[in-house]
Coordinates of C-alpha atoms in Angstrom, one line a residue:
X973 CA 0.0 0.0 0.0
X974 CA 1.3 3.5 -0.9
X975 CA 0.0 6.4 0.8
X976 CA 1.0 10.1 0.2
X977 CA 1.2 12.6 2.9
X978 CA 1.3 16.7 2.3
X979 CA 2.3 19.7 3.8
X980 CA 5.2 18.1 6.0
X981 CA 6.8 20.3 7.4
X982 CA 10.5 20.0 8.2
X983 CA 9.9 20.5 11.8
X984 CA 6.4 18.8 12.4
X985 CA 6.4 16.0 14.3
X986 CA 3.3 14.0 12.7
X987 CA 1.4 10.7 14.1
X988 CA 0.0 9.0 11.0
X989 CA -3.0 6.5 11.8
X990 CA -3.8 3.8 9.0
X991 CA -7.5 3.5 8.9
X992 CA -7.7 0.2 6.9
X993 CA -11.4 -0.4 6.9
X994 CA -11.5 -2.0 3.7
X995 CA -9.3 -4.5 4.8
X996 CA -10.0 -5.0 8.1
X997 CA -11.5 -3.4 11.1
X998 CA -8.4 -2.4 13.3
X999 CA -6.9 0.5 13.2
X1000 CA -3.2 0.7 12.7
X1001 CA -0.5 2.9 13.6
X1002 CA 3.1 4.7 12.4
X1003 CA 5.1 7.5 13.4
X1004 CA 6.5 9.9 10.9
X1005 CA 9.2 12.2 12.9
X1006 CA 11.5 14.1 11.0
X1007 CA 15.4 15.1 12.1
X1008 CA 16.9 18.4 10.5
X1009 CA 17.0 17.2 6.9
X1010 CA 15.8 18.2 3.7
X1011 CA 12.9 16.7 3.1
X1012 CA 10.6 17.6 -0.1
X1013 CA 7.0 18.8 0.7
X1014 CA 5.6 15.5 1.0
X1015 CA 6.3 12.2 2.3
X1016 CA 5.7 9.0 0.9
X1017 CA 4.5 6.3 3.3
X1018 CA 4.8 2.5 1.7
X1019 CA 4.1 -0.9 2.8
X1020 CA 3.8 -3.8 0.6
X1021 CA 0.5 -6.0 1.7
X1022 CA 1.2 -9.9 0.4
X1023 CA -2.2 -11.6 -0.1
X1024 CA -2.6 -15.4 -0.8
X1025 CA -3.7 -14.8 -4.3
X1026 CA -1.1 -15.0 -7.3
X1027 CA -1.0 -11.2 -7.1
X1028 CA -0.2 -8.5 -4.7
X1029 CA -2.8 -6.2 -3.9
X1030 CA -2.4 -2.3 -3.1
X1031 CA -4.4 -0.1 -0.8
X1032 CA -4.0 3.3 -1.2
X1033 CA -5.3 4.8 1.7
X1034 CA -5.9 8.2 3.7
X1035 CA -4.3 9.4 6.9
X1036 CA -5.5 11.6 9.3
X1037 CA -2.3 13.8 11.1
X1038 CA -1.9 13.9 14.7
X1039 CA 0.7 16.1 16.4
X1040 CA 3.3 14.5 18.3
X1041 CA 2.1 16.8 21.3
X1042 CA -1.7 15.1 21.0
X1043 CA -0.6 11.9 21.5
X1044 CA -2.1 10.0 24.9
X1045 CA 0.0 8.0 27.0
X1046 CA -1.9 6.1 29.6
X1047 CA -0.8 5.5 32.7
X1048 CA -2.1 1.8 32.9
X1049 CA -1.6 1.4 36.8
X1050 CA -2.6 -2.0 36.9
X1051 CA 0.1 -3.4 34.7
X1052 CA 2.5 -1.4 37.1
X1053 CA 1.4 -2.8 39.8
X1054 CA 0.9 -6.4 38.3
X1055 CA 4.5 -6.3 36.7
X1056 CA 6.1 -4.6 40.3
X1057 CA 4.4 -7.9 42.2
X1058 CA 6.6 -10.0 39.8
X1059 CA 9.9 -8.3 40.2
X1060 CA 9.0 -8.5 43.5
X1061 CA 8.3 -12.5 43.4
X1062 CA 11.8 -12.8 41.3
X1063 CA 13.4 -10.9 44.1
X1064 CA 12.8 -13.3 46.6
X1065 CA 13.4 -15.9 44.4
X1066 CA 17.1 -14.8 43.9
X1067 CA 17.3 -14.6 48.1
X1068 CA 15.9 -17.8 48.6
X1069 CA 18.7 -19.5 45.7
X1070 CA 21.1 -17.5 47.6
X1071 CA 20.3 -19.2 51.0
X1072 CA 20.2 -22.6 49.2
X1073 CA 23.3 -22.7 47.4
X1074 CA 25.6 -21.1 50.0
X1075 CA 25.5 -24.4 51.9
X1076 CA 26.8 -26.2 49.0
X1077 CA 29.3 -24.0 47.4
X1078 CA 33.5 -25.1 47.3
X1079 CA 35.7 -22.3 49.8
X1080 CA 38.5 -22.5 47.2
X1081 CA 38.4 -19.6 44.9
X1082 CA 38.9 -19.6 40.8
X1083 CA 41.9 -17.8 39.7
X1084 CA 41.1 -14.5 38.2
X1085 CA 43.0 -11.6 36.1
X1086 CA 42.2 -8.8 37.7
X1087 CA 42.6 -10.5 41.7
X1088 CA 45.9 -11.9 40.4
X1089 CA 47.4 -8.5 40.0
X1090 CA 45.3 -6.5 42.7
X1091 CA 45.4 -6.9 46.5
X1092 CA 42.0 -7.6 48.0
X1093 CA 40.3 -4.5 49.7
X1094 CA 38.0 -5.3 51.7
X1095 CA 36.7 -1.5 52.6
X1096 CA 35.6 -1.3 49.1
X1097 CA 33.2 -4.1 49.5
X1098 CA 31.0 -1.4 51.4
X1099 CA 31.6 1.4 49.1
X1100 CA 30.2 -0.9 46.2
X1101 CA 27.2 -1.4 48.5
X1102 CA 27.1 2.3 48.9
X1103 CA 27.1 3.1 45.4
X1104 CA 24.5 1.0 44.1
X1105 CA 22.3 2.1 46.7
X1106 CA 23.2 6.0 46.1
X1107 CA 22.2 5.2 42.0
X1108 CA 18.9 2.8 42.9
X1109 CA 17.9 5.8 45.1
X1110 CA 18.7 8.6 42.3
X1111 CA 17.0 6.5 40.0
X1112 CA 13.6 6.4 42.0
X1113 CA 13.5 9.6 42.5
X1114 CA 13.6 11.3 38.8
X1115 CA 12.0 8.4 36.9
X1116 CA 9.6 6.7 39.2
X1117 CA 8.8 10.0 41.6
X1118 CA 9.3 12.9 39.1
X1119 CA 8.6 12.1 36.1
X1120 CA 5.7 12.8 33.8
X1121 CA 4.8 9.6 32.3
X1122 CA 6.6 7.7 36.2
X1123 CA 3.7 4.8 35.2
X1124 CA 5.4 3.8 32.5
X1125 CA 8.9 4.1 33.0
X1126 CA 8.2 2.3 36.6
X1127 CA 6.4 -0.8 34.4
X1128 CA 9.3 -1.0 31.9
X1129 CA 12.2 -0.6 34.7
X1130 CA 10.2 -3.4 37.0
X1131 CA 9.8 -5.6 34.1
X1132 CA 13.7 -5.5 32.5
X1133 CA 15.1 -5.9 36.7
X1134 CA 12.8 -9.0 36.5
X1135 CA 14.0 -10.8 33.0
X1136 CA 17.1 -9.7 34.7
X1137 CA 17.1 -11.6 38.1
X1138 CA 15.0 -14.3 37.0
X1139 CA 18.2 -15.1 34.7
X1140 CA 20.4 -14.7 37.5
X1141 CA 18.5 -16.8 39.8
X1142 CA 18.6 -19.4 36.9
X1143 CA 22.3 -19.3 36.3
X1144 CA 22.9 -19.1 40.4
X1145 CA 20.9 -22.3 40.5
X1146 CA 22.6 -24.0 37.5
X1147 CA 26.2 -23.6 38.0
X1148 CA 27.8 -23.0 42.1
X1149 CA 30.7 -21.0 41.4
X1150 CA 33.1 -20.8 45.1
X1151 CA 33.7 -17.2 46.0
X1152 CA 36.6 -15.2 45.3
X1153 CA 37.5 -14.4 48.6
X1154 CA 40.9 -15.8 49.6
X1155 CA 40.1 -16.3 53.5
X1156 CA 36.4 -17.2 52.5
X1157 CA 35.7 -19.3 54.8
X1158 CA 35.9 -18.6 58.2
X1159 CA 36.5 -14.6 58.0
X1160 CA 34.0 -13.1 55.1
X1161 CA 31.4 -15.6 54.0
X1162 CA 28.8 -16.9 56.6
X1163 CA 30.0 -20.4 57.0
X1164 CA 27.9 -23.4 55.2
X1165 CA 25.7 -25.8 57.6
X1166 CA 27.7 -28.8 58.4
X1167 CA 24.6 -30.7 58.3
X1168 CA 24.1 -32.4 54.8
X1169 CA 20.0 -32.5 55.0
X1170 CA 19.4 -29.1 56.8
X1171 CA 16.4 -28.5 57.9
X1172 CA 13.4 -25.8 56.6
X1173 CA 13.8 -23.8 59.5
X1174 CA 17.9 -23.3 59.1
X1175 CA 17.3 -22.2 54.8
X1176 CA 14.2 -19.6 56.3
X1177 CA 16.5 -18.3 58.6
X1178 CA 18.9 -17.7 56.3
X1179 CA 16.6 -16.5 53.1
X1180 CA 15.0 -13.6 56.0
X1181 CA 18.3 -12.5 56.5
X1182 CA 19.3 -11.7 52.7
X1183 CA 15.7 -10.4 52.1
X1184 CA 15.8 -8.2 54.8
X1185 CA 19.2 -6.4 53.5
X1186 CA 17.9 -6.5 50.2
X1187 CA 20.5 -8.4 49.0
X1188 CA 23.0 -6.0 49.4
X1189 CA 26.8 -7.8 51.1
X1190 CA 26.2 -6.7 54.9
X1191 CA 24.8 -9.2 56.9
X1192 CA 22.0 -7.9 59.9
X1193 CA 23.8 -10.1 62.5
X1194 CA 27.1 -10.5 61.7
X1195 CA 29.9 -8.6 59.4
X1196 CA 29.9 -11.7 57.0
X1197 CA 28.5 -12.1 53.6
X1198 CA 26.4 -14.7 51.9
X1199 CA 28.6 -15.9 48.9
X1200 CA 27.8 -18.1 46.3
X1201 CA 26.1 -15.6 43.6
X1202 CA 28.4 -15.9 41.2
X1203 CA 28.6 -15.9 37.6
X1204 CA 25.8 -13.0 37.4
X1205 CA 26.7 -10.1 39.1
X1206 CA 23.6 -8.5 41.1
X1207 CA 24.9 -5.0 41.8
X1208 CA 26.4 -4.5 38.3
X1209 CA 23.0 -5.8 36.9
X1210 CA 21.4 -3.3 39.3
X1211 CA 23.4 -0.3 39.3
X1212 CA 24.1 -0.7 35.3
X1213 CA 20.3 -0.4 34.5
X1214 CA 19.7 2.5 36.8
X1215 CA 22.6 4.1 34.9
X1216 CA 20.8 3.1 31.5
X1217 CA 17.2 4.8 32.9
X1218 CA 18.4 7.7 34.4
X1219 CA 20.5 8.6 30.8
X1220 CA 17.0 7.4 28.9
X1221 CA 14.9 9.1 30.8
X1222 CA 16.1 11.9 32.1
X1223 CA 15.8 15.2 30.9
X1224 CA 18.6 17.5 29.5
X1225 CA 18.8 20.0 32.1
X1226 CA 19.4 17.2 34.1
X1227 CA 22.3 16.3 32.5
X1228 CA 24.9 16.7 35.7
X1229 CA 22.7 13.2 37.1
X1230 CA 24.1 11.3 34.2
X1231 CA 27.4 12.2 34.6
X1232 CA 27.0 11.1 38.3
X1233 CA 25.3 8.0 37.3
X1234 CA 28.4 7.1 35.0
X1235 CA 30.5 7.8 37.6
X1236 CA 28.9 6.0 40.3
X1237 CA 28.2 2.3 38.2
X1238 CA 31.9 2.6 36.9
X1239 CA 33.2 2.8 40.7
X1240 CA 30.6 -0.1 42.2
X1241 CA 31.7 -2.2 39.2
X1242 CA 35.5 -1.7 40.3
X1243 CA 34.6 -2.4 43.7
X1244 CA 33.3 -5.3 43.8
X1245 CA 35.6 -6.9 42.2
X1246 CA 38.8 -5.5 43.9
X1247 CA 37.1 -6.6 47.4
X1248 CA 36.3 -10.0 45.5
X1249 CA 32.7 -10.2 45.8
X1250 CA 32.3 -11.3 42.4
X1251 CA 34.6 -12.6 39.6
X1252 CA 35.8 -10.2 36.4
X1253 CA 33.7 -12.1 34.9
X1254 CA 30.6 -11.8 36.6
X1255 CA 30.6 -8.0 36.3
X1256 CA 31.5 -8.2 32.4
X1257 CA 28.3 -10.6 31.8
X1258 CA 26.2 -8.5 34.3
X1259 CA 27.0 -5.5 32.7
X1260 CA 26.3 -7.2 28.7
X1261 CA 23.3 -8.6 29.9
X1262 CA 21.6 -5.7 31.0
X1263 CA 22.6 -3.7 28.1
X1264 CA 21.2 -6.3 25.9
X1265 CA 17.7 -6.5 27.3
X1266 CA 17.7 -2.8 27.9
X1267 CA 18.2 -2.3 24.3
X1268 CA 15.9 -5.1 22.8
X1269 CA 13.1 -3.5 25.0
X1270 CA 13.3 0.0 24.4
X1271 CA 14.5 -1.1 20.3
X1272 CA 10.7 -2.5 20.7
X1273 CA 9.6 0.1 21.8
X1274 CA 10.9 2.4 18.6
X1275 CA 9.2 -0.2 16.7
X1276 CA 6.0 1.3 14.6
X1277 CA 2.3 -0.6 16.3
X1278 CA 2.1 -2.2 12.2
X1279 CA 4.5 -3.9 12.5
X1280 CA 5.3 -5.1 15.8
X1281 CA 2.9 -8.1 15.7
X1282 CA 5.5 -9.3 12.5
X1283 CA 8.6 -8.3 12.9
X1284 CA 10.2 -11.7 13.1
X1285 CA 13.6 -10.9 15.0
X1286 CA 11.5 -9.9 18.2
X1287 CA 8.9 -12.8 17.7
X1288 CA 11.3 -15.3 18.7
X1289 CA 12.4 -14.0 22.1
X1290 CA 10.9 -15.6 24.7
X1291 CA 9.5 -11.9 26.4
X1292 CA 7.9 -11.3 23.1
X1293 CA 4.3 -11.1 24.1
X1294 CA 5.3 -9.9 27.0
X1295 CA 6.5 -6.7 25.5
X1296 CA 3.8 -6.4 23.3
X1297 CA 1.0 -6.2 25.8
X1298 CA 3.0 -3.8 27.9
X1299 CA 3.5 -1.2 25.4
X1300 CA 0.0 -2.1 23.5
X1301 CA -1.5 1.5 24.5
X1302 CA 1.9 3.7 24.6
X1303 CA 2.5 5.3 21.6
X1304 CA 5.3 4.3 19.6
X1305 CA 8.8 5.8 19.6
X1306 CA 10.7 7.8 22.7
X1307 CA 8.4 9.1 25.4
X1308 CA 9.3 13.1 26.4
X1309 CA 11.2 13.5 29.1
X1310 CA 9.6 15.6 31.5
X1311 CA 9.3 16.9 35.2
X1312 CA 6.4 17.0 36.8
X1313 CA 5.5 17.1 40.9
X1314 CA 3.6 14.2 42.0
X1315 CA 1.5 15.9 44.2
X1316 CA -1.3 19.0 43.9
X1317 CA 0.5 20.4 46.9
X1318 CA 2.3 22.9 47.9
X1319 CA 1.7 25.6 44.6
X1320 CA 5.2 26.7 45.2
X1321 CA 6.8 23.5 44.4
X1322 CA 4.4 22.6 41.3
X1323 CA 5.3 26.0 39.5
X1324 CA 8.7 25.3 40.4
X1325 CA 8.5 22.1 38.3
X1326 CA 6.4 23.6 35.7
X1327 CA 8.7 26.1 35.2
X1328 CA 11.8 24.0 35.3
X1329 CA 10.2 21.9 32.5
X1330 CA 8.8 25.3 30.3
X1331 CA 12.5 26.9 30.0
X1332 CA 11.3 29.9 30.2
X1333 CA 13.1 32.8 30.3
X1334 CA 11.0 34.7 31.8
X1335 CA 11.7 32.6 35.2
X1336 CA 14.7 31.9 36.8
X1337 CA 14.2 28.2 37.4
X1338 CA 13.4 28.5 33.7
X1339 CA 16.7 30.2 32.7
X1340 CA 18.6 27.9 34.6
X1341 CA 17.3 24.8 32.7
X1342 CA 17.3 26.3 29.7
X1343 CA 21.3 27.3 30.2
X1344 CA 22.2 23.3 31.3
X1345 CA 20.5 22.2 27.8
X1346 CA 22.3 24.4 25.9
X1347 CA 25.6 23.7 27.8
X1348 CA 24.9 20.1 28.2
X1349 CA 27.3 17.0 27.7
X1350 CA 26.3 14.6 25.6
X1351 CA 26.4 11.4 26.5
X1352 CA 25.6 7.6 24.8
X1353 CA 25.6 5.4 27.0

């Protein structure tokens, strides 16, 4: 089908909706957005329908124009809350593996490149800790508290941290790597239970503690850490994704948050594995990983609603359909990245935000945002 559209503009943004009633009775979707480029005063939209017959057959069909600023982006709130219950399922998934498998893990570390030519630190174990709580925290505040659209960016960071997690509490199960501690044993890890059929009430125990820290390498009790989650690192995998959403989603004027976001997931990844906590490995694969689904998801996302349901490459992952009923009612393409105060209350603090997102400059909170986007660094990570 071949479908003309004119009086583009060079700098409209333009929604184009395929009302195919002669062929059938849903409507379809695509996103025309033009970049500075010289385009011609109209656009040519084309998409080839295959029919069973020995010849193709071509629609030619009209589109109705909707501005980019138009479009409706549903919160949804039930699928946030349905896909937060899973991630928080998976969560104590990977703490109960955890408790499991440190009574059967060896105490004899692998050899490793990076502990073979650095001493073992074992203040920086905490500063790792620190840092991926410092970017978890940063991250809930601008994209799940502060932002516009926080409904959706909340369902698509719960569901990627739980394809993550559920992966790594698949590969912890799979494969017991030993720690990389070199005094393991008796100083750093909590010991294993001697006992070789230990009973429900010692793994409970045990599984509490982990979920009450959240995971995190400090034990409630005791200075000791539960070791055996190896292979998959679980702050890289956390601290990696906040960096991905917080340079996704937030907004220009923000920009200094990125660079701190950088920053910190660079120093927790060197920590951990200077204080051993995990392998070289295990940040290298956390890290991959997480940039892998990121990218597949928000690649589908970019993805026009016509084609979604056949684009082959995404229809054979396993999180397919998944995907595709998550983003079934959010338009297409990169949602805008804007401020906005949660709460109806206090005035002064929702025309700060309203003018922070305007860049007005007529305001001063106005000028000051509009000065960091035009002084911004630009960053692709």
């Amino acid at each position: 089908m071949v479908t003309e559209v004119a009086g583009y503009q060079e700098s409209d943004h333009i929604s184009v909706i395929f009302n195919k009633s002669s062929v059938s009775d849903k409507n379809l979707s695509y996103t025309v957005a033009s970049t500075k480029c010289t385009c011609p005063s109209r656009v040519v939209i084309e998409q080839r329908c295959y029919c069973k017959g020995t010849q193709d057959e071509t629609f030619t069909i009209h589109i109705p124009l909707q501005h980019m600023n138009e479009r409706e982006y549903k919160p949804e709130r039930f699928k946030t809350l349905l896909v937060m219950i899973c991630f928080l399922i998976v969560g104590l998934i990977n703490h109960f593996v955890l408790a499991v498998v440190t009574d059967i893990i060896s105490q004899l570390p692998l050899p490793d490149f990076t502990h073979s030519i650095i001493p073992q630190n074992d203040f920086l174990r905490h500063m790792g800790d620190f840092f991926t709580a410092a970017a978890g925290f940063l991250l809930i505040l601008i994209c799940c508290v502060f932002h516009k659209h926080r409904w959706i960016v909340t369902r698509r960071l719960c569901y990627i941290l739980t394809v993550l997690y559920m992966m790594r509490a698949i590969s912890i199960c799979l494969t017991h790597i030993p720690s990389g501690f070199q005094e393991s044993e008796n100083q750093i890890c909590v010991p294993p239970n001697p006992d070789p059929h230990p009973t429900v009430n010692s793994v409970l125990t045990k599984f509490l503690s982990v979920s009450l820290t959240f995971g995190l390498q400090v034990q409630l009790t005791e200075d000791k850490l539960f070791c055996g989650d190896m292979l998959f690192s679980g702050h890289t995998t956390a601290i990696s994704t906040s960096c991905f959403f917080l340079n996704y989603y937030t907004p220009h004027s923000l920009w200094p948050l990125k660079v701190i976001a950088i920053a910190s997931c660079v120093s927790a990844m060197i920590c951990v594995v200077i204080s051993r906590v995990h392998y070289s490995v295990d940040v290298v694969m956390g890290y991959w990983i997480s940039s892998i689904i990121f990218s597949i998801y928000h690649g589908f996302c970019e993805i026009p609603h016509v084609l979604r349901s056949r684009n082959r490459p995404f229809r054979r992952l396993f999180l397919f359909w998944t995907m595709f009923e998550l983003e079934r009612h959010v338009p297409e393409g990169r949602i805008p990245n804007k401020l906005e105060w949660p709460l109806p209350w206090p005035k002064s603090v929702v025309e700060f935000f309203k003018e922070w997102d305007a860049q007005s400059k007529e305001t001063r909170a106005g000028r000051v945002a509009l000065w960091l986007s035009e002084h911004r660094l630009k960053l692709h990570l």
